[in-house]
Amino acid sequence: MFERYNKVQKAVLETTLHLIIDRELQATSMSLIAKDSGVSTGNIYHYFSSKEDIINELYKAIVLFNGEFVTKDLNQANSVKERFHQAWRNVFELGRKYPKGFRFIEQYSFSPYIYEQTKEEAINGGWCGPLEKLYQQAVNEDIFVVLEPRMMVQMHYGSIVYLLKLYQRDSQDLTEEIVNQAILACWNAVSKEKGSNS
């Protein structure tokens, strides 16, 4: 998730993520990050100007990683429906494989700790932008009802996030059948071809 960073930055970002998820943001101090990461406070300040700077870099790193993960294998030669299903399957896989990153983004996307510029970069550089384009293509090709693509993506994401949260609390199995049914329900919610079962 943090392979783009040098050893020190990676240690700080990984440690900060674990601390925030385990202890919450307010209980995560610079001294605790230094202690748990094994990086001196002085060395941390060489790369990050403040705790807020670390949090924003963490947010950007996770969003970028998530974007690459969700949009992998989305071959433009495939149909809109195939790319739609693949992208949302990737979102489910992301939530299962990287639960701490998933939880961080969910908890702090609207946090005042995250700068507006960082949020804007995340929307444009993550996976939401490519999915909005896919939804726009579906609208243009008369596959989807005419709704604002970003709104549709967020509606579907909200449904899938809820299932992933239940899964992370051991309240919901996420079998292949359930994942496929959830994605199909999202498709049918905006498709002009009503009642599709596949």
mmCIF file of C-alpha atoms in Angstrom:
data_model
loop_
_atom_site.group_PDB
_atom_site.id
_atom_site.type_symbol
_atom_site.label_atom_id
_atom_site.label_comp_id
_atom_site.label_asym_id
_atom_site.label_seq_id
_atom_site.Cartn_x
_atom_site.Cartn_y
_atom_site.Cartn_z
ATOM 1 C CA MET A 1 0.000 0.000 0.000
ATOM 2 C CA PHE A 2 2.925 2.355 0.693
ATOM 3 C CA GLU A 3 5.458 0.978 -1.775
ATOM 4 C CA ARG A 4 6.038 4.412 -3.379
ATOM 5 C CA TYR A 5 7.568 5.763 -0.175
ATOM 6 C CA ASN A 6 11.031 5.397 1.291
ATOM 7 C CA LYS A 7 11.627 3.189 4.328
ATOM 8 C CA VAL A 8 11.113 5.965 6.907
ATOM 9 C CA GLN A 9 7.952 7.358 5.319
ATOM 10 C CA LYS A 10 6.519 3.882 4.892
ATOM 11 C CA ALA A 11 7.141 3.030 8.561
ATOM 12 C CA VAL A 12 5.497 6.277 9.690
ATOM 13 C CA LEU A 13 2.457 5.856 7.440
ATOM 14 C CA GLU A 14 1.928 2.181 8.302
ATOM 15 C CA THR A 15 2.288 2.868 12.023
ATOM 16 C CA THR A 16 -0.056 5.845 11.885
ATOM 17 C CA LEU A 17 -2.709 3.799 10.089
ATOM 18 C CA HIS A 18 -2.564 1.016 12.696
ATOM 19 C CA LEU A 19 -2.638 3.478 15.597
ATOM 20 C CA ILE A 20 -5.569 5.464 14.234
ATOM 21 C CA ILE A 21 -7.664 2.366 13.619
ATOM 22 C CA ASP A 22 -6.768 0.804 16.979
ATOM 23 C CA ARG A 23 -6.811 3.971 19.141
ATOM 24 C CA GLU A 24 -8.590 6.717 17.158
ATOM 25 C CA LEU A 25 -7.063 9.871 15.719
ATOM 26 C CA GLN A 26 -7.098 12.026 18.852
ATOM 27 C CA ALA A 27 -5.152 9.405 20.829
ATOM 28 C CA THR A 28 -2.473 9.131 18.130
ATOM 29 C CA SER A 29 0.321 11.555 19.035
ATOM 30 C CA MET A 30 3.579 12.254 17.217
ATOM 31 C CA SER A 31 5.521 10.764 20.143
ATOM 32 C CA LEU A 32 3.462 7.561 19.924
ATOM 33 C CA ILE A 33 3.996 7.375 16.154
ATOM 34 C CA ALA A 34 7.754 7.788 16.733
ATOM 35 C CA LYS A 35 7.826 5.158 19.489
ATOM 36 C CA ASP A 36 5.811 2.530 17.581
ATOM 37 C CA SER A 37 7.456 3.130 14.194
ATOM 38 C CA GLY A 38 11.010 3.169 15.555
ATOM 39 C CA VAL A 39 11.595 6.468 13.737
ATOM 40 C CA SER A 40 12.871 9.398 15.771
ATOM 41 C CA THR A 41 10.620 12.441 16.078
ATOM 42 C CA GLY A 42 13.296 14.552 14.386
ATOM 43 C CA ASN A 43 13.400 12.174 11.429
ATOM 44 C CA ILE A 44 9.598 12.212 11.174
ATOM 45 C CA TYR A 45 9.654 16.020 11.022
ATOM 46 C CA HIS A 46 12.213 15.800 8.219
ATOM 47 C CA TYR A 47 9.487 14.262 6.035
ATOM 48 C CA PHE A 48 6.248 15.523 7.600
ATOM 49 C CA SER A 49 5.582 18.990 8.998
ATOM 50 C CA SER A 50 2.849 17.899 11.454
ATOM 51 C CA LYS A 51 0.475 15.133 12.446
ATOM 52 C CA GLU A 52 -2.075 16.649 10.043
ATOM 53 C CA ASP A 53 0.506 16.390 7.261
ATOM 54 C CA ILE A 54 0.964 12.673 8.028
ATOM 55 C CA ILE A 55 -2.815 12.120 8.069
ATOM 56 C CA ASN A 56 -3.245 13.852 4.707
ATOM 57 C CA GLU A 57 -0.383 11.917 3.136
ATOM 58 C CA LEU A 58 -1.858 8.715 4.538
ATOM 59 C CA TYR A 59 -5.241 9.606 3.052
ATOM 60 C CA LYS A 60 -3.708 10.345 -0.367
ATOM 61 C CA ALA A 61 -1.629 7.158 -0.325
ATOM 62 C CA ILE A 62 -4.604 4.950 0.507
ATOM 63 C CA VAL A 63 -6.880 6.641 -2.035
ATOM 64 C CA LEU A 64 -4.261 6.215 -4.773
ATOM 65 C CA PHE A 65 -3.715 2.568 -3.838
ATOM 66 C CA ASN A 66 -7.477 1.959 -3.729
ATOM 67 C CA GLY A 67 -7.888 3.601 -7.130
ATOM 68 C CA GLU A 68 -5.317 1.334 -8.727
ATOM 69 C CA PHE A 69 -6.778 -1.714 -7.000
ATOM 70 C CA VAL A 70 -10.384 -1.057 -8.018
ATOM 71 C CA THR A 71 -9.621 -0.132 -11.634
ATOM 72 C CA LYS A 72 -7.244 -3.046 -12.287
ATOM 73 C CA ASP A 73 -8.380 -5.462 -14.989
ATOM 74 C CA LEU A 74 -10.944 -3.002 -16.357
ATOM 75 C CA ASN A 75 -10.330 -3.750 -20.001
ATOM 76 C CA GLN A 76 -11.869 -1.105 -22.264
ATOM 77 C CA ALA A 77 -12.669 -3.877 -24.766
ATOM 78 C CA ASN A 78 -15.147 -5.380 -22.297
ATOM 79 C CA SER A 79 -18.757 -4.251 -22.187
ATOM 80 C CA VAL A 80 -19.974 -1.554 -19.799
ATOM 81 C CA LYS A 81 -21.753 -4.241 -17.767
ATOM 82 C CA GLU A 82 -18.624 -6.420 -17.492
ATOM 83 C CA ARG A 83 -16.512 -3.448 -16.367
ATOM 84 C CA PHE A 84 -19.223 -2.388 -13.898
ATOM 85 C CA HIS A 85 -19.294 -5.865 -12.315
ATOM 86 C CA GLN A 86 -15.498 -6.139 -12.237
ATOM 87 C CA ALA A 87 -15.020 -2.734 -10.605
ATOM 88 C CA TRP A 88 -17.498 -3.445 -7.811
ATOM 89 C CA ARG A 89 -16.082 -6.953 -7.279
ATOM 90 C CA ASN A 90 -12.722 -5.225 -6.836
ATOM 91 C CA VAL A 91 -14.263 -2.888 -4.218
ATOM 92 C CA PHE A 92 -15.490 -5.897 -2.256
ATOM 93 C CA GLU A 93 -12.066 -7.535 -2.549
ATOM 94 C CA LEU A 94 -10.363 -4.311 -1.430
ATOM 95 C CA GLY A 95 -12.520 -4.096 1.696
ATOM 96 C CA ARG A 96 -11.780 -7.712 2.581
ATOM 97 C CA LYS A 97 -8.039 -7.638 1.896
ATOM 98 C CA TYR A 98 -7.223 -4.197 3.329
ATOM 99 C CA PRO A 99 -9.737 -3.603 6.141
ATOM 100 C CA LYS A 100 -7.684 -0.942 7.967
ATOM 101 C CA GLY A 101 -7.216 1.191 4.863
ATOM 102 C CA PHE A 102 -10.884 0.740 4.045
ATOM 103 C CA ARG A 103 -11.951 1.783 7.553
ATOM 104 C CA PHE A 104 -9.614 4.792 7.553
ATOM 105 C CA ILE A 105 -11.094 6.171 4.332
ATOM 106 C CA GLU A 106 -14.613 5.565 5.608
ATOM 107 C CA GLN A 107 -13.984 7.260 8.949
ATOM 108 C CA TYR A 108 -11.990 10.257 7.772
ATOM 109 C CA SER A 109 -13.276 11.184 4.303
ATOM 110 C CA PHE A 110 -15.280 14.036 5.827
ATOM 111 C CA SER A 111 -12.903 14.845 8.659
ATOM 112 C CA PRO A 112 -11.700 18.447 9.094
ATOM 113 C CA TYR A 113 -8.201 16.940 9.420
ATOM 114 C CA ILE A 114 -8.279 16.209 5.696
ATOM 115 C CA TYR A 115 -7.579 19.344 3.679
ATOM 116 C CA GLU A 116 -10.082 20.289 0.960
ATOM 117 C CA GLN A 117 -7.337 20.109 -1.666
ATOM 118 C CA THR A 118 -6.495 16.567 -0.514
ATOM 119 C CA LYS A 119 -10.160 15.552 -0.763
ATOM 120 C CA GLU A 120 -10.412 16.993 -4.281
ATOM 121 C CA GLU A 121 -7.229 15.210 -5.373
ATOM 122 C CA ALA A 122 -8.628 12.001 -3.912
ATOM 123 C CA ILE A 123 -11.896 12.277 -5.840
ATOM 124 C CA ASN A 124 -10.074 12.918 -9.110
ATOM 125 C CA GLY A 125 -7.170 10.528 -8.549
ATOM 126 C CA GLY A 126 -8.907 7.593 -6.898
ATOM 127 C CA TRP A 127 -11.348 5.140 -8.394
ATOM 128 C CA CYS A 128 -14.467 7.349 -8.215
ATOM 129 C CA GLY A 129 -13.373 9.357 -11.268
ATOM 130 C CA PRO A 130 -12.941 6.318 -13.558
ATOM 131 C CA LEU A 131 -16.250 4.859 -12.363
ATOM 132 C CA GLU A 132 -18.016 8.167 -12.999
ATOM 133 C CA LYS A 133 -16.735 7.989 -16.588
ATOM 134 C CA LEU A 134 -18.012 4.425 -16.903
ATOM 135 C CA TYR A 135 -21.431 5.488 -15.570
ATOM 136 C CA GLN A 136 -21.460 8.482 -17.915
ATOM 137 C CA GLN A 137 -20.747 6.130 -20.815
ATOM 138 C CA ALA A 138 -23.672 3.959 -19.677
ATOM 139 C CA VAL A 139 -25.940 7.046 -19.623
ATOM 140 C CA ASN A 140 -24.701 8.174 -23.057
ATOM 141 C CA GLU A 141 -25.318 4.711 -24.506
ATOM 142 C CA ASP A 142 -28.852 4.682 -23.039
ATOM 143 C CA ILE A 143 -27.999 1.770 -20.721
ATOM 144 C CA PHE A 144 -28.543 3.724 -17.480
ATOM 145 C CA VAL A 145 -31.296 6.132 -16.541
ATOM 146 C CA VAL A 146 -30.292 9.777 -16.767
ATOM 147 C CA LEU A 147 -28.886 10.615 -13.344
ATOM 148 C CA GLU A 148 -25.698 12.428 -12.346
ATOM 149 C CA PRO A 149 -22.914 9.792 -12.566
ATOM 150 C CA ARG A 150 -21.137 10.837 -9.362
ATOM 151 C CA MET A 151 -24.380 10.525 -7.426
ATOM 152 C CA MET A 152 -24.996 7.024 -8.808
ATOM 153 C CA VAL A 153 -21.464 5.890 -7.947
ATOM 154 C CA GLN A 154 -21.836 7.196 -4.382
ATOM 155 C CA MET A 155 -25.268 5.558 -3.980
ATOM 156 C CA HIS A 156 -23.854 2.195 -4.999
ATOM 157 C CA TYR A 157 -20.734 2.665 -2.900
ATOM 158 C CA GLY A 158 -22.888 3.367 0.152
ATOM 159 C CA SER A 159 -24.735 0.073 -0.287
ATOM 160 C CA ILE A 160 -21.531 -1.910 -0.704
ATOM 161 C CA VAL A 161 -19.825 -0.151 2.207
ATOM 162 C CA TYR A 162 -22.684 -1.185 4.478
ATOM 163 C CA LEU A 163 -22.241 -4.849 3.505
ATOM 164 C CA LEU A 164 -18.480 -4.618 4.022
ATOM 165 C CA LYS A 165 -18.964 -3.073 7.460
ATOM 166 C CA LEU A 166 -21.286 -5.922 8.419
ATOM 167 C CA TYR A 167 -18.704 -8.380 7.099
ATOM 168 C CA GLN A 168 -15.928 -6.758 9.159
ATOM 169 C CA ARG A 169 -18.094 -7.093 12.270
ATOM 170 C CA ASP A 170 -18.721 -10.785 11.493
ATOM 171 C CA SER A 171 -22.412 -10.008 10.969
ATOM 172 C CA GLN A 172 -22.561 -10.858 7.259
ATOM 173 C CA ASP A 173 -20.988 -13.544 5.089
ATOM 174 C CA LEU A 174 -19.719 -12.315 1.756
ATOM 175 C CA THR A 175 -20.010 -15.373 -0.414
ATOM 176 C CA GLU A 176 -19.555 -15.098 -4.162
ATOM 177 C CA GLU A 177 -23.326 -15.361 -4.528
ATOM 178 C CA ILE A 178 -24.017 -12.492 -2.101
ATOM 179 C CA VAL A 179 -21.380 -10.277 -3.759
ATOM 180 C CA ASN A 180 -22.863 -10.965 -7.198
ATOM 181 C CA GLN A 181 -26.407 -10.327 -5.953
ATOM 182 C CA ALA A 182 -25.374 -7.002 -4.399
ATOM 183 C CA ILE A 183 -23.643 -5.855 -7.590
ATOM 184 C CA LEU A 184 -26.596 -6.965 -9.701
ATOM 185 C CA ALA A 185 -28.976 -5.043 -7.423
ATOM 186 C CA CYS A 186 -26.839 -1.906 -7.974
ATOM 187 C CA TRP A 187 -26.922 -2.463 -11.720
ATOM 188 C CA ASN A 188 -30.690 -3.012 -11.766
ATOM 189 C CA ALA A 189 -31.252 0.133 -9.684
ATOM 190 C CA VAL A 190 -30.050 2.357 -12.544
ATOM 191 C CA SER A 191 -30.357 0.134 -15.617
ATOM 192 C CA LYS A 192 -33.037 0.736 -18.217
ATOM 193 C CA GLU A 193 -33.115 -3.035 -18.744
ATOM 194 C CA LYS A 194 -35.165 -3.884 -15.648
ATOM 195 C CA GLY A 195 -35.254 -7.242 -13.932
ATOM 196 C CA SER A 196 -31.900 -8.576 -15.088
ATOM 197 C CA ASN A 197 -30.762 -11.697 -13.218
ATOM 198 C CA SER A 198 -27.161 -11.780 -14.431
#
